[in-house]
Coordinates of C-alpha atoms and ligand atoms in Angstrom, one line a residue:
M1 CA 80.4 131.6 100.4
S2 CA 77.9 131.2 97.6
N3 CA 79.9 132.4 94.7
K4 CA 80.5 130.7 91.4
F5 CA 83.8 129.3 92.5
T6 CA 82.6 127.5 95.6
K7 CA 79.5 126.2 93.8
G8 CA 81.6 124.9 90.9
L9 CA 84.2 123.3 93.2
L10 CA 81.7 121.7 95.5
K11 CA 79.7 120.2 92.6
K12 CA 83.0 119.0 91.0
S13 CA 84.9 117.8 94.0
P14 CA 84.8 114.0 94.0
W15 CA 85.6 113.7 97.7
H16 CA 85.8 110.0 97.2
I17 CA 82.6 109.8 95.2
K18 CA 82.7 106.7 93.1
D19 CA 83.7 108.0 89.7
A20 CA 80.9 106.3 87.8
E21 CA 77.3 105.7 88.5
V22 CA 77.0 108.5 91.0
T23 CA 73.4 108.9 91.9
P24 CA 72.0 112.4 92.7
E25 CA 71.5 111.1 96.3
V26 CA 75.1 110.3 96.6
V27 CA 76.1 113.7 95.2
F28 CA 73.8 115.5 97.5
K29 CA 75.0 113.7 100.6
D30 CA 78.5 114.1 99.5
R31 CA 78.2 117.8 99.1
R32 CA 76.8 118.1 102.5
N33 CA 79.8 116.2 103.9
I34 CA 82.2 118.4 102.1
M35 CA 80.5 121.5 103.4
K36 CA 80.6 120.1 106.9
A37 CA 84.3 119.2 106.5
L38 CA 85.0 122.7 105.3
G39 CA 83.2 124.1 108.4
F40 CA 80.1 125.5 106.7
G41 CA 77.5 123.7 108.7
V42 CA 74.2 122.7 107.2
V43 CA 73.7 123.3 103.5
G44 CA 70.6 123.7 101.5
A45 CA 69.6 121.1 98.9
S46 CA 69.6 123.2 95.8
M47 CA 72.9 123.9 94.3
P48 CA 73.0 124.6 90.6
S49 CA 75.2 122.5 88.5
V50 CA 78.1 123.9 86.6
A51 CA 80.1 123.0 83.6
K52 CA 82.6 120.1 84.0
A53 CA 85.6 122.3 83.4
D54 CA 88.7 121.3 85.4
I55 CA 88.7 123.2 88.6
F56 CA 92.1 124.8 87.8
D57 CA 90.5 126.5 84.7
L58 CA 88.3 128.4 87.1
F59 CA 91.5 130.0 88.5
G60 CA 92.9 130.7 85.1
K61 CA 95.8 128.3 85.4
K62 CA 95.8 127.3 81.7
E63 CA 99.4 127.3 80.6
K64 CA 100.6 123.8 79.7
A65 CA 103.4 122.7 82.0
K66 CA 106.3 120.9 80.4
Q67 CA 106.4 117.2 80.7
F68 CA 108.2 115.9 83.8
L69 CA 111.2 113.9 82.9
T70 CA 111.2 110.3 84.0
I71 CA 114.4 108.1 83.6
P72 CA 114.9 104.4 83.2
L73 CA 115.7 102.4 86.4
P74 CA 117.5 99.0 86.4
F75 CA 116.1 96.4 88.8
E76 CA 117.3 93.0 90.1
K77 CA 114.1 91.1 90.6
D78 CA 110.7 91.0 89.0
T79 CA 107.7 89.6 90.9
N80 CA 104.2 89.5 89.5
Y81 CA 101.6 89.7 92.2
A82 CA 98.7 90.1 89.8
G83 CA 98.7 86.6 88.2
S84 CA 97.5 86.7 84.6
E85 CA 95.7 90.0 85.0
I86 CA 96.2 92.6 82.3
V87 CA 98.6 95.4 83.3
T88 CA 96.8 98.8 83.1
P89 CA 98.2 100.9 80.2
Y90 CA 100.8 103.5 81.2
S91 CA 98.6 106.2 79.7
K92 CA 95.9 105.4 82.2
V93 CA 98.2 104.8 85.2
T94 CA 99.6 108.3 84.7
T95 CA 96.4 110.3 83.9
H96 CA 93.8 108.8 86.2
N97 CA 95.1 109.8 89.6
N98 CA 94.2 110.8 93.1
F99 CA 96.6 113.3 94.4
Y100 CA 94.5 116.0 96.0
E101 CA 97.5 118.3 96.6
F102 CA 97.3 119.0 92.9
G103 CA 93.5 119.1 92.6
T104 CA 90.6 116.7 93.1
S105 CA 89.7 115.7 89.6
K106 CA 91.3 112.5 88.2
K107 CA 93.1 114.5 85.5
A108 CA 94.2 117.4 87.7
P109 CA 97.4 115.7 89.1
S110 CA 98.8 114.9 85.6
Q111 CA 97.9 118.4 84.4
N112 CA 99.1 120.4 87.4
A113 CA 102.1 118.4 88.8
Q114 CA 104.5 118.5 85.8
N115 CA 106.7 121.2 87.3
F116 CA 107.0 119.4 90.6
I117 CA 110.5 119.7 92.0
V118 CA 111.9 116.4 93.4
E119 CA 115.5 117.3 93.6
P120 CA 116.8 117.9 96.2
W121 CA 114.5 115.6 98.2
T122 CA 115.1 114.4 101.8
L123 CA 113.3 111.4 103.3
V124 CA 113.7 111.2 107.1
I125 CA 113.3 107.9 109.0
D126 CA 113.0 108.7 112.7
G127 CA 111.1 108.0 115.9
E128 CA 111.5 104.7 117.6
V129 CA 114.6 103.6 115.7
D130 CA 118.2 102.8 116.7
T131 CA 119.6 105.0 113.9
P132 CA 117.6 107.8 112.4
L133 CA 118.3 108.1 108.7
K134 CA 118.2 111.0 106.2
L135 CA 118.2 109.8 102.7
D136 CA 118.5 111.9 99.6
I137 CA 116.9 111.1 96.2
N138 CA 120.0 109.2 95.0
D139 CA 120.1 107.1 98.1
F140 CA 116.8 105.5 97.2
T141 CA 118.3 103.8 94.2
K142 CA 121.9 103.5 95.5
L143 CA 121.4 102.1 98.9
M144 CA 118.4 99.9 98.1
E145 CA 118.1 96.9 95.8
L146 CA 115.3 97.7 93.4
E147 CA 112.7 95.2 92.3
Q148 CA 109.7 95.3 90.1
R149 CA 106.4 94.4 91.8
T150 CA 103.3 94.2 89.7
Y151 CA 100.3 94.7 92.1
R152 CA 96.6 95.3 91.9
M153 CA 95.6 98.7 93.2
R154 CA 92.1 99.1 94.5
C155 CA 90.8 102.6 95.2
V156 CA 88.1 103.0 97.9
E157 CA 86.0 104.7 95.1
A158 CA 85.6 101.2 93.6
W159 CA 87.9 101.4 90.6
S160 CA 91.2 99.5 90.2
M161 CA 94.3 99.1 88.1
V162 CA 97.3 96.7 87.8
I163 CA 100.6 98.6 88.1
P164 CA 104.2 97.5 87.7
W165 CA 106.0 99.4 90.4
L166 CA 109.7 99.6 91.0
G167 CA 111.1 100.0 94.5
F168 CA 112.0 98.0 97.6
P169 CA 110.2 96.6 100.6
L170 CA 109.4 99.1 103.3
A171 CA 110.8 96.5 105.8
A172 CA 114.2 96.7 104.2
L173 CA 114.3 100.4 104.9
L174 CA 113.0 100.0 108.5
K175 CA 115.6 97.4 109.1
K176 CA 118.3 99.8 108.1
A177 CA 117.2 102.2 110.8
G178 CA 116.4 99.4 113.3
V179 CA 113.0 99.5 115.0
T180 CA 113.2 99.7 118.9
S181 CA 110.9 97.6 121.1
K182 CA 108.6 100.6 121.6
G183 CA 107.9 100.8 117.8
K184 CA 104.3 99.7 117.3
Y185 CA 103.2 101.9 114.4
V186 CA 104.7 103.6 111.4
A187 CA 103.6 107.2 110.5
F188 CA 104.1 108.6 107.0
E189 CA 104.0 112.2 105.8
T190 CA 103.8 113.8 102.4
L191 CA 105.7 117.0 101.5
H192 CA 104.1 120.2 102.7
D193 CA 104.9 122.9 100.1
P194 CA 101.9 125.1 99.3
E195 CA 103.9 127.0 96.7
Q196 CA 104.2 123.8 94.7
M197 CA 101.0 122.2 95.7
P198 CA 97.9 124.3 95.0
G199 CA 95.6 122.0 96.9
Q200 CA 97.6 122.8 100.1
K201 CA 97.2 126.5 99.5
N202 CA 93.5 126.5 98.9
R203 CA 91.2 124.3 100.9
F204 CA 88.7 124.1 98.1
L205 CA 91.3 122.9 95.6
G206 CA 92.6 120.4 98.2
G207 CA 89.3 118.8 98.9
G208 CA 89.1 119.8 102.6
I209 CA 92.1 117.6 103.7
H210 CA 94.3 119.0 106.5
Y211 CA 97.7 119.0 104.9
P212 CA 100.3 117.6 105.0
Y213 CA 98.6 114.3 104.0
V214 CA 99.5 111.7 106.6
E215 CA 99.1 107.9 106.8
G216 CA 99.9 105.0 109.0
L217 CA 100.4 101.3 109.4
T218 CA 100.9 98.9 112.3
I219 CA 104.5 97.8 112.6
S220 CA 103.5 94.2 111.6
E221 CA 101.8 95.6 108.5
A222 CA 104.8 97.7 107.7
M223 CA 107.1 94.7 108.1
N224 CA 105.0 92.5 105.8
D225 CA 106.9 91.8 102.6
L226 CA 104.1 93.2 100.4
A227 CA 104.4 96.8 101.9
F228 CA 106.5 98.5 99.3
M229 CA 108.2 101.8 98.8
A230 CA 107.9 102.7 95.1
V231 CA 110.4 104.9 93.3
G232 CA 109.2 104.1 89.8
L233 CA 106.7 102.4 87.6
Y234 CA 106.8 100.9 84.1
G235 CA 110.6 100.7 84.4
K236 CA 111.2 104.4 85.0
T237 CA 111.2 106.9 87.8
L238 CA 107.8 107.9 89.1
P239 CA 106.0 110.7 87.4
P240 CA 104.9 113.4 89.9
Q241 CA 101.2 112.6 89.6
N242 CA 102.0 109.1 90.9
G243 CA 103.9 110.3 93.9
A244 CA 107.5 111.2 92.8
P245 CA 110.1 110.7 94.0
I246 CA 109.0 108.0 96.5
R247 CA 105.6 106.7 97.7
L248 CA 104.2 103.9 99.7
V249 CA 102.3 101.0 98.1
V250 CA 100.1 98.8 100.3
P251 CA 98.3 96.6 97.8
W252 CA 95.9 94.9 100.2
K253 CA 94.5 98.2 101.4
Y254 CA 92.4 100.9 99.7
G255 CA 94.5 103.2 97.6
F256 CA 94.4 106.1 100.0
K257 CA 96.8 104.3 102.4
S258 CA 99.4 104.4 99.6
I259 CA 100.7 107.9 100.5
K260 CA 102.6 109.8 97.8
S261 CA 105.7 112.0 97.8
V262 CA 106.8 110.9 101.3
V263 CA 109.3 113.1 103.3
R264 CA 109.0 111.5 106.7
I265 CA 108.6 108.0 108.0
S266 CA 108.4 107.9 111.8
V267 CA 108.2 104.8 113.9
T268 CA 105.8 105.5 116.8
S269 CA 104.5 103.9 120.0
E270 CA 101.0 105.3 119.4
R271 CA 98.6 104.9 116.5
P272 CA 99.2 108.0 114.3
P273 CA 96.4 110.1 112.8
T274 CA 95.5 109.4 109.1
S275 CA 94.1 112.0 106.7
W276 CA 91.0 110.4 105.4
N277 CA 90.1 109.1 108.8
Q278 CA 90.4 112.7 110.2
L279 CA 88.1 113.9 107.4
A280 CA 85.4 111.3 107.8
A281 CA 86.0 108.6 110.5
N282 CA 82.7 106.9 109.8
E283 CA 83.7 106.3 106.1
Y284 CA 87.5 105.7 106.3
G285 CA 89.0 103.6 109.1
F286 CA 92.6 103.2 110.1
Y287 CA 93.0 99.7 108.7
A288 CA 91.2 100.3 105.3
N289 CA 91.8 96.7 104.2
V290 CA 90.1 96.0 100.9
N291 CA 86.9 94.2 102.0
P292 CA 84.0 93.3 99.7
F293 CA 81.8 92.5 102.7
V294 CA 82.0 95.9 104.4
D295 CA 80.4 98.5 102.2
H296 CA 81.3 102.1 102.2
P297 CA 78.4 104.0 103.8
R298 CA 77.6 105.6 100.4
W299 CA 78.3 102.7 98.0
S300 CA 79.0 99.0 97.7
Q301 CA 82.5 97.6 97.9
A302 CA 81.5 94.2 96.5
S303 CA 82.8 94.9 93.0
E304 CA 85.1 97.3 91.2
R305 CA 85.7 98.8 87.8
R306 CA 89.0 97.6 86.4
I307 CA 90.2 100.7 84.4
A308 CA 90.9 100.3 80.7
E309 CA 90.1 96.7 80.5
G310 CA 88.3 95.7 77.4
G311 CA 89.5 98.8 75.6
L312 CA 91.3 102.0 76.6
F313 CA 88.1 103.9 77.2
S314 CA 86.2 101.3 79.0
A315 CA 86.4 99.4 82.3
K316 CA 85.4 95.9 83.2
R317 CA 83.2 95.3 86.3
I318 CA 84.9 92.6 88.4
K319 CA 84.4 91.1 91.9
T320 CA 86.4 92.6 94.7
L321 CA 88.5 90.1 96.6
P322 CA 89.1 90.2 100.4
F323 CA 92.5 91.9 101.0
N324 CA 92.4 92.7 97.3
G325 CA 93.4 89.1 96.6
Y326 CA 96.4 89.1 99.0
G327 CA 94.8 87.2 101.9
E328 CA 97.4 84.5 101.7
Q329 CA 100.1 87.0 102.5
V330 CA 98.3 89.2 105.0
A331 CA 95.2 87.6 106.5
D332 CA 97.3 86.4 109.5
L333 CA 98.0 90.0 110.5
Y334 CA 94.3 90.4 111.4
R335 CA 93.6 87.2 113.2
G336 CA 91.1 87.8 116.1
L337 CA 90.3 91.3 114.8
D338 CA 86.7 92.1 113.9
L339 CA 87.1 93.6 110.4
T340 CA 83.6 95.0 110.3
K341 CA 84.5 97.2 113.3
N342 CA 88.1 97.7 112.4
F343 CA 87.4 98.8 108.8
Ligands
MTE401 N1 99.8 112.6 99.4 C1 98.7 112.0 98.8 N2 98.8 110.6 98.7 C2 97.8 109.9 98.1 C3 96.6 110.6 97.7 C4 96.5 112.0 97.9 O1 95.5 112.7 97.6 N3 97.6 112.7 98.4 N4 95.6 109.9 97.2 C5 95.5 108.4 97.5 C6 94.5 107.7 96.8 S1 92.9 108.0 97.2 C7 94.8 106.8 95.8 S2 93.6 105.8 95.1 C8 96.2 106.6 95.4 C9 96.3 106.8 93.9 O2 97.5 106.4 93.4 P1 97.8 106.6 91.8 O3 97.3 107.9 91.4 O4 99.3 106.4 91.7 O5 97.1 105.5 91.1 O6 97.1 107.5 96.0 C10 96.9 107.8 97.3 N5 97.9 108.6 97.9
MO402 MO1 91.7 106.2 96.4

């Protein structure tokens, strides 16, 4: 396996490495974890470093894709859940992304997802519901009342943004289907289409995740008003790199819970598997509530880098708040739960 591709990819793959201040120790441990996740067993300590070229360059995918078309969306309500905080510039929100289906570097999704086909699109709502639903892309904006929600977004890698989403509460959708008394959890699934998503075709490009990407919430989390289905940002439909045409946004949890490009929402009686938990259960729990008091095994969660604050090319180090500052709305959901064990 020791060819120039695998070396380059393993060196490059962030695999949830904090994107700044990565110490050699972290990189080393991380590489071992990647190798383990990919099924290669124990790995030697010495791996030569390679140039920082985007991984897709290694595979000769260089043609520039045409820009994905986003269209303006009208909305009824506008709620700012980020106080006086500065909204992250559109240019950063749409070029600093995690969407491993399109590659693991921060730039890869914006570079590789521009030809993503979102029409036709079907979102299925099924499982423990009275009326299973099948919505097409136009239903998202026709059946649901759109609102703008400006939320903080905190990645588990200790960076954050403030993003003005457009969409509707997840609860509104679940109420349309009607959750039965057996419904205790909600499972989410991203599109599985290896022809469109190079990371699903090649396990190195996809960071070792077992696709399709899956996520989950408890039913009470899903019914909380903050849990949001986004179909747009900055007043327009979602660019593919941000999860077009529809993605979850759970602002009090680490970003990886906010699953992109969703095709299925199933209400279940059992806790569903979740992608990052499957990959490294000791590092990524089911709950994944933002918590400055529970560090990631490989880095601190006490503070975060607010992207592009204090200038487009810089970031401001700020304190991380419990539940990402949304404790007033969600802390009650976890009463009696030990959040150091249920991380
Ligand atoms: N399907 C899918 N959803 C995903 C991811 C992914 O790799 N695949 N990455 C997650 C992570 S780690 C983060 S931080 C957010 C990033 O959302 P953004 O790029 O819109 O800021 O998307 C989440 N949703
Ligand atoms: Mo993330």
